Amino acid sequence: MRKILVSECLYGGRPVRYDGAEIQCMDPLFLKWKAEGRFVPVCPEILGGLGVPRVEAQRVGGSVMAKDGSDVTMAFARGAELALSIADEHDVAFAIFKDGSPSCGARLIHDGTFSGAKVPGMGIAAETLAAAGFKVFAEYETGLAAELLEILGFD
Ligand code: SF4
């Protein structure tokens, strides 16, 4: 069965977000694929060694800065590389990632000012996967993901 890499906060089951909040994805296609056992959940920030709760962070150019001013780029980069290793290991068809995240953002990221504003861009892990050739969808793009899964084959 073709596997799909997913943001663990969308998959649910344990708190992984910086604020510990639950944001499980309830999209019908997402839930169908979850029930099929198709998902490989990863949280790049946890993989990178960060804990819950942790200080909110945003991309600032090539770096990732926490709201307290600390530079957390290395942890984010480590998590991105480990997420890519897991994608390769499971030969995933593509990824479905949480948009807006400095790690998982597929279409939008926060603008680095902690004002709530978002700009077009990708999180570090999404960018790393895309550079390696994996298509990365946002959680609201399951219809597009389904089209690609049909092309690639479900099994
Ligand atoms: Fe979710 Fe990705 Fe943030 Fe982890 S790094 S909490 S999986 S958006």
mmCIF file of C-alpha atoms and ligand atoms in Angstrom:
data_model
loop_
_atom_site.group_PDB
_atom_site.id
_atom_site.type_symbol
_atom_site.label_atom_id
_atom_site.label_comp_id
_atom_site.label_asym_id
_atom_site.label_seq_id
_atom_site.Cartn_x
_atom_site.Cartn_y
_atom_site.Cartn_z
ATOM 1 C CA MET A 1 0.000 0.000 0.000
ATOM 2 C CA ARG A 2 1.387 3.426 -0.922
ATOM 3 C CA LYS A 3 2.070 5.390 2.234
ATOM 4 C CA ILE A 4 1.610 9.095 2.840
ATOM 5 C CA LEU A 5 3.788 11.175 5.170
ATOM 6 C CA VAL A 6 1.622 13.385 7.407
ATOM 7 C CA SER A 7 2.152 16.030 10.051
ATOM 8 C CA GLU A 8 1.637 14.275 13.366
ATOM 9 C CA CYS A 9 -0.505 17.128 14.736
ATOM 10 C CA LEU A 10 -2.990 16.463 11.908
ATOM 11 C CA TYR A 11 -2.861 12.712 12.575
ATOM 12 C CA GLY A 12 -3.559 13.178 16.282
ATOM 13 C CA GLY A 13 -2.947 10.857 19.189
ATOM 14 C CA ARG A 14 -0.352 12.773 21.163
ATOM 15 C CA PRO A 15 0.366 16.464 21.751
ATOM 16 C CA VAL A 16 3.224 17.615 19.498
ATOM 17 C CA ARG A 17 2.422 21.270 18.747
ATOM 18 C CA TYR A 18 4.384 24.033 20.455
ATOM 19 C CA ASP A 19 1.317 24.866 22.567
ATOM 20 C CA GLY A 20 0.153 21.279 23.062
ATOM 21 C CA ALA A 21 -3.154 22.030 21.280
ATOM 22 C CA GLU A 22 -5.015 19.279 19.395
ATOM 23 C CA ILE A 23 -5.708 20.110 15.745
ATOM 24 C CA GLN A 24 -6.530 16.672 14.363
ATOM 25 C CA CYS A 25 -7.626 16.839 10.715
ATOM 26 C CA MET A 26 -11.247 15.753 10.219
ATOM 27 C CA ASP A 27 -11.282 15.941 6.405
ATOM 28 C CA PRO A 28 -13.189 12.855 5.116
ATOM 29 C CA LEU A 29 -10.435 11.764 2.699
ATOM 30 C CA PHE A 30 -7.816 12.259 5.411
ATOM 31 C CA LEU A 31 -9.851 10.107 7.822
ATOM 32 C CA LYS A 32 -10.341 7.432 5.140
ATOM 33 C CA TRP A 33 -6.594 7.186 4.480
ATOM 34 C CA LYS A 34 -5.936 7.158 8.215
ATOM 35 C CA ALA A 35 -8.368 4.249 8.677
ATOM 36 C CA GLU A 36 -6.613 2.387 5.835
ATOM 37 C CA GLY A 37 -3.321 2.626 7.717
ATOM 38 C CA ARG A 38 -1.809 4.639 4.888
ATOM 39 C CA PHE A 39 -0.215 7.341 7.028
ATOM 40 C CA VAL A 40 3.298 7.706 8.363
ATOM 41 C CA PRO A 41 3.013 10.481 10.994
ATOM 42 C CA VAL A 42 6.035 12.664 11.728
ATOM 43 C CA CYS A 43 6.563 15.817 13.751
ATOM 44 C CA PRO A 44 9.786 17.370 12.454
ATOM 45 C CA GLU A 45 10.127 19.659 15.477
ATOM 46 C CA ILE A 46 9.910 16.755 17.931
ATOM 47 C CA LEU A 47 12.294 14.764 15.703
ATOM 48 C CA GLY A 48 14.668 17.724 15.898
ATOM 49 C CA GLY A 49 14.777 17.460 19.666
ATOM 50 C CA LEU A 50 12.282 20.139 20.698
ATOM 51 C CA GLY A 51 9.742 19.506 23.451
ATOM 52 C CA VAL A 52 6.118 20.312 24.274
ATOM 53 C CA PRO A 53 5.405 23.014 25.156
ATOM 54 C CA ARG A 54 8.082 25.023 23.350
ATOM 55 C CA VAL A 55 8.471 28.664 22.461
ATOM 56 C CA GLU A 56 6.676 29.614 19.255
ATOM 57 C CA ALA A 57 9.067 29.993 16.327
ATOM 58 C CA GLN A 58 8.894 31.452 12.833
ATOM 59 C CA ARG A 59 11.092 31.444 9.749
ATOM 60 C CA VAL A 60 13.182 34.544 9.215
ATOM 61 C CA GLY A 61 14.862 34.076 5.867
ATOM 62 C CA GLY A 62 16.986 30.937 6.054
ATOM 63 C CA SER A 63 16.843 30.854 9.856
ATOM 64 C CA VAL A 64 14.157 29.906 12.365
ATOM 65 C CA MET A 65 13.871 32.205 15.365
ATOM 66 C CA ALA A 66 11.910 31.566 18.552
ATOM 67 C CA LYS A 67 9.776 34.349 19.977
ATOM 68 C CA ASP A 68 12.240 34.730 22.874
ATOM 69 C CA GLY A 69 14.999 35.591 20.387
ATOM 70 C CA SER A 70 16.816 32.247 20.412
ATOM 71 C CA ASP A 71 17.983 30.742 17.129
ATOM 72 C CA VAL A 72 16.428 27.275 16.706
ATOM 73 C CA THR A 73 17.492 26.749 13.101
ATOM 74 C CA MET A 74 19.663 23.702 13.884
ATOM 75 C CA ALA A 75 16.832 21.801 15.591
ATOM 76 C CA PHE A 76 14.470 22.552 12.709
ATOM 77 C CA ALA A 77 17.069 21.497 10.124
ATOM 78 C CA ARG A 78 17.781 18.260 12.018
ATOM 79 C CA GLY A 79 14.061 17.482 12.191
ATOM 80 C CA ALA A 80 13.632 18.182 8.490
ATOM 81 C CA GLU A 81 16.442 15.785 7.563
ATOM 82 C CA LEU A 82 15.004 13.064 9.807
ATOM 83 C CA ALA A 83 11.532 13.558 8.294
ATOM 84 C CA LEU A 84 13.095 13.135 4.841
ATOM 85 C CA SER A 85 14.836 9.931 5.979
ATOM 86 C CA ILE A 86 11.494 8.544 7.177
ATOM 87 C CA ALA A 87 9.829 9.530 3.875
ATOM 88 C CA ASP A 88 12.568 7.664 1.978
ATOM 89 C CA GLU A 89 12.437 4.660 4.304
ATOM 90 C CA HIS A 90 8.678 4.235 3.753
ATOM 91 C CA ASP A 91 8.826 5.201 0.059
ATOM 92 C CA VAL A 92 5.893 7.573 0.622
ATOM 93 C CA ALA A 93 3.875 8.779 -2.344
ATOM 94 C CA PHE A 94 3.798 12.370 -1.050
ATOM 95 C CA ALA A 95 3.267 14.397 2.116
ATOM 96 C CA ILE A 96 0.239 16.123 3.638
ATOM 97 C CA PHE A 97 1.532 18.790 6.002
ATOM 98 C CA LYS A 98 0.056 21.418 8.300
ATOM 99 C CA ASP A 99 0.054 24.715 6.513
ATOM 100 C CA GLY A 100 1.413 27.833 8.233
ATOM 101 C CA SER A 101 4.009 25.959 10.287
ATOM 102 C CA PRO A 102 7.699 26.962 10.190
ATOM 103 C CA SER A 103 8.427 23.243 9.687
ATOM 104 C CA CYS A 104 5.454 21.851 7.803
ATOM 105 C CA GLY A 105 3.983 24.846 5.959
ATOM 106 C CA ALA A 106 3.266 23.827 2.365
ATOM 107 C CA ARG A 107 1.860 27.047 0.931
ATOM 108 C CA LEU A 108 2.038 29.713 3.658
ATOM 109 C CA ILE A 109 4.271 30.535 6.607
ATOM 110 C CA HIS A 110 4.180 33.273 9.227
ATOM 111 C CA ASP A 111 6.149 36.320 8.195
ATOM 112 C CA GLY A 112 8.674 36.291 11.044
ATOM 113 C CA THR A 113 7.160 39.224 12.941
ATOM 114 C CA PHE A 114 4.899 37.200 15.305
ATOM 115 C CA SER A 115 2.045 39.489 14.287
ATOM 116 C CA GLY A 116 -0.128 36.701 12.895
ATOM 117 C CA ALA A 117 0.575 37.723 9.299
ATOM 118 C CA LYS A 118 1.309 34.989 6.782
ATOM 119 C CA VAL A 119 3.195 35.089 3.495
ATOM 120 C CA PRO A 120 3.667 32.571 0.683
ATOM 121 C CA GLY A 121 6.417 30.131 1.558
ATOM 122 C CA MET A 122 7.279 26.704 2.917
ATOM 123 C CA GLY A 123 8.406 25.416 6.274
ATOM 124 C CA ILE A 124 11.889 23.933 6.601
ATOM 125 C CA ALA A 125 10.763 20.278 6.513
ATOM 126 C CA ALA A 126 8.309 20.852 3.649
ATOM 127 C CA GLU A 127 11.041 22.630 1.700
ATOM 128 C CA THR A 128 13.512 19.792 2.367
ATOM 129 C CA LEU A 129 11.017 17.185 1.144
ATOM 130 C CA ALA A 130 10.119 19.236 -1.927
ATOM 131 C CA ALA A 131 13.812 19.682 -2.792
ATOM 132 C CA ALA A 132 14.196 15.893 -2.634
ATOM 133 C CA GLY A 133 11.325 15.483 -5.113
ATOM 134 C CA PHE A 134 8.374 14.802 -2.811
ATOM 135 C CA LYS A 135 5.141 16.654 -3.509
ATOM 136 C CA VAL A 136 3.893 18.364 -0.341
ATOM 137 C CA PHE A 137 0.183 19.166 0.026
ATOM 138 C CA ALA A 138 -1.468 21.353 2.654
ATOM 139 C CA GLU A 139 -4.152 19.700 4.788
ATOM 140 C CA TYR A 140 -6.884 21.446 2.766
ATOM 141 C CA GLU A 141 -5.599 19.959 -0.513
ATOM 142 C CA THR A 142 -6.687 16.336 -0.015
ATOM 143 C CA GLY A 143 -8.626 16.448 -3.285
ATOM 144 C CA LEU A 144 -5.420 17.202 -5.191
ATOM 145 C CA ALA A 145 -3.608 14.567 -3.156
ATOM 146 C CA ALA A 146 -6.266 12.005 -4.121
ATOM 147 C CA GLU A 147 -5.723 12.779 -7.805
ATOM 148 C CA LEU A 148 -1.990 12.175 -7.446
ATOM 149 C CA LEU A 149 -2.559 8.970 -5.471
ATOM 150 C CA GLU A 150 -4.753 7.705 -8.275
ATOM 151 C CA ILE A 151 -2.020 8.444 -10.811
ATOM 152 C CA LEU A 152 0.701 6.841 -8.675
ATOM 153 C CA GLY A 153 -1.460 3.862 -7.758
ATOM 154 C CA PHE A 154 -3.061 3.083 -4.409
ATOM 155 C CA ASP A 155 -1.095 -0.143 -3.813
HETATM 156 FE FE1 SF4 B 1 2.548 19.777 13.464
HETATM 157 FE FE2 SF4 B 1 4.635 19.944 11.873
HETATM 158 FE FE3 SF4 B 1 4.364 21.647 13.902
HETATM 159 FE FE4 SF4 B 1 4.958 19.098 14.402
HETATM 160 S S1 SF4 B 1 6.242 20.546 13.307
HETATM 161 S S2 SF4 B 1 3.427 20.334 15.433
HETATM 162 S S3 SF4 B 1 3.840 18.068 12.799
HETATM 163 S S4 SF4 B 1 3.022 21.475 12.107
#
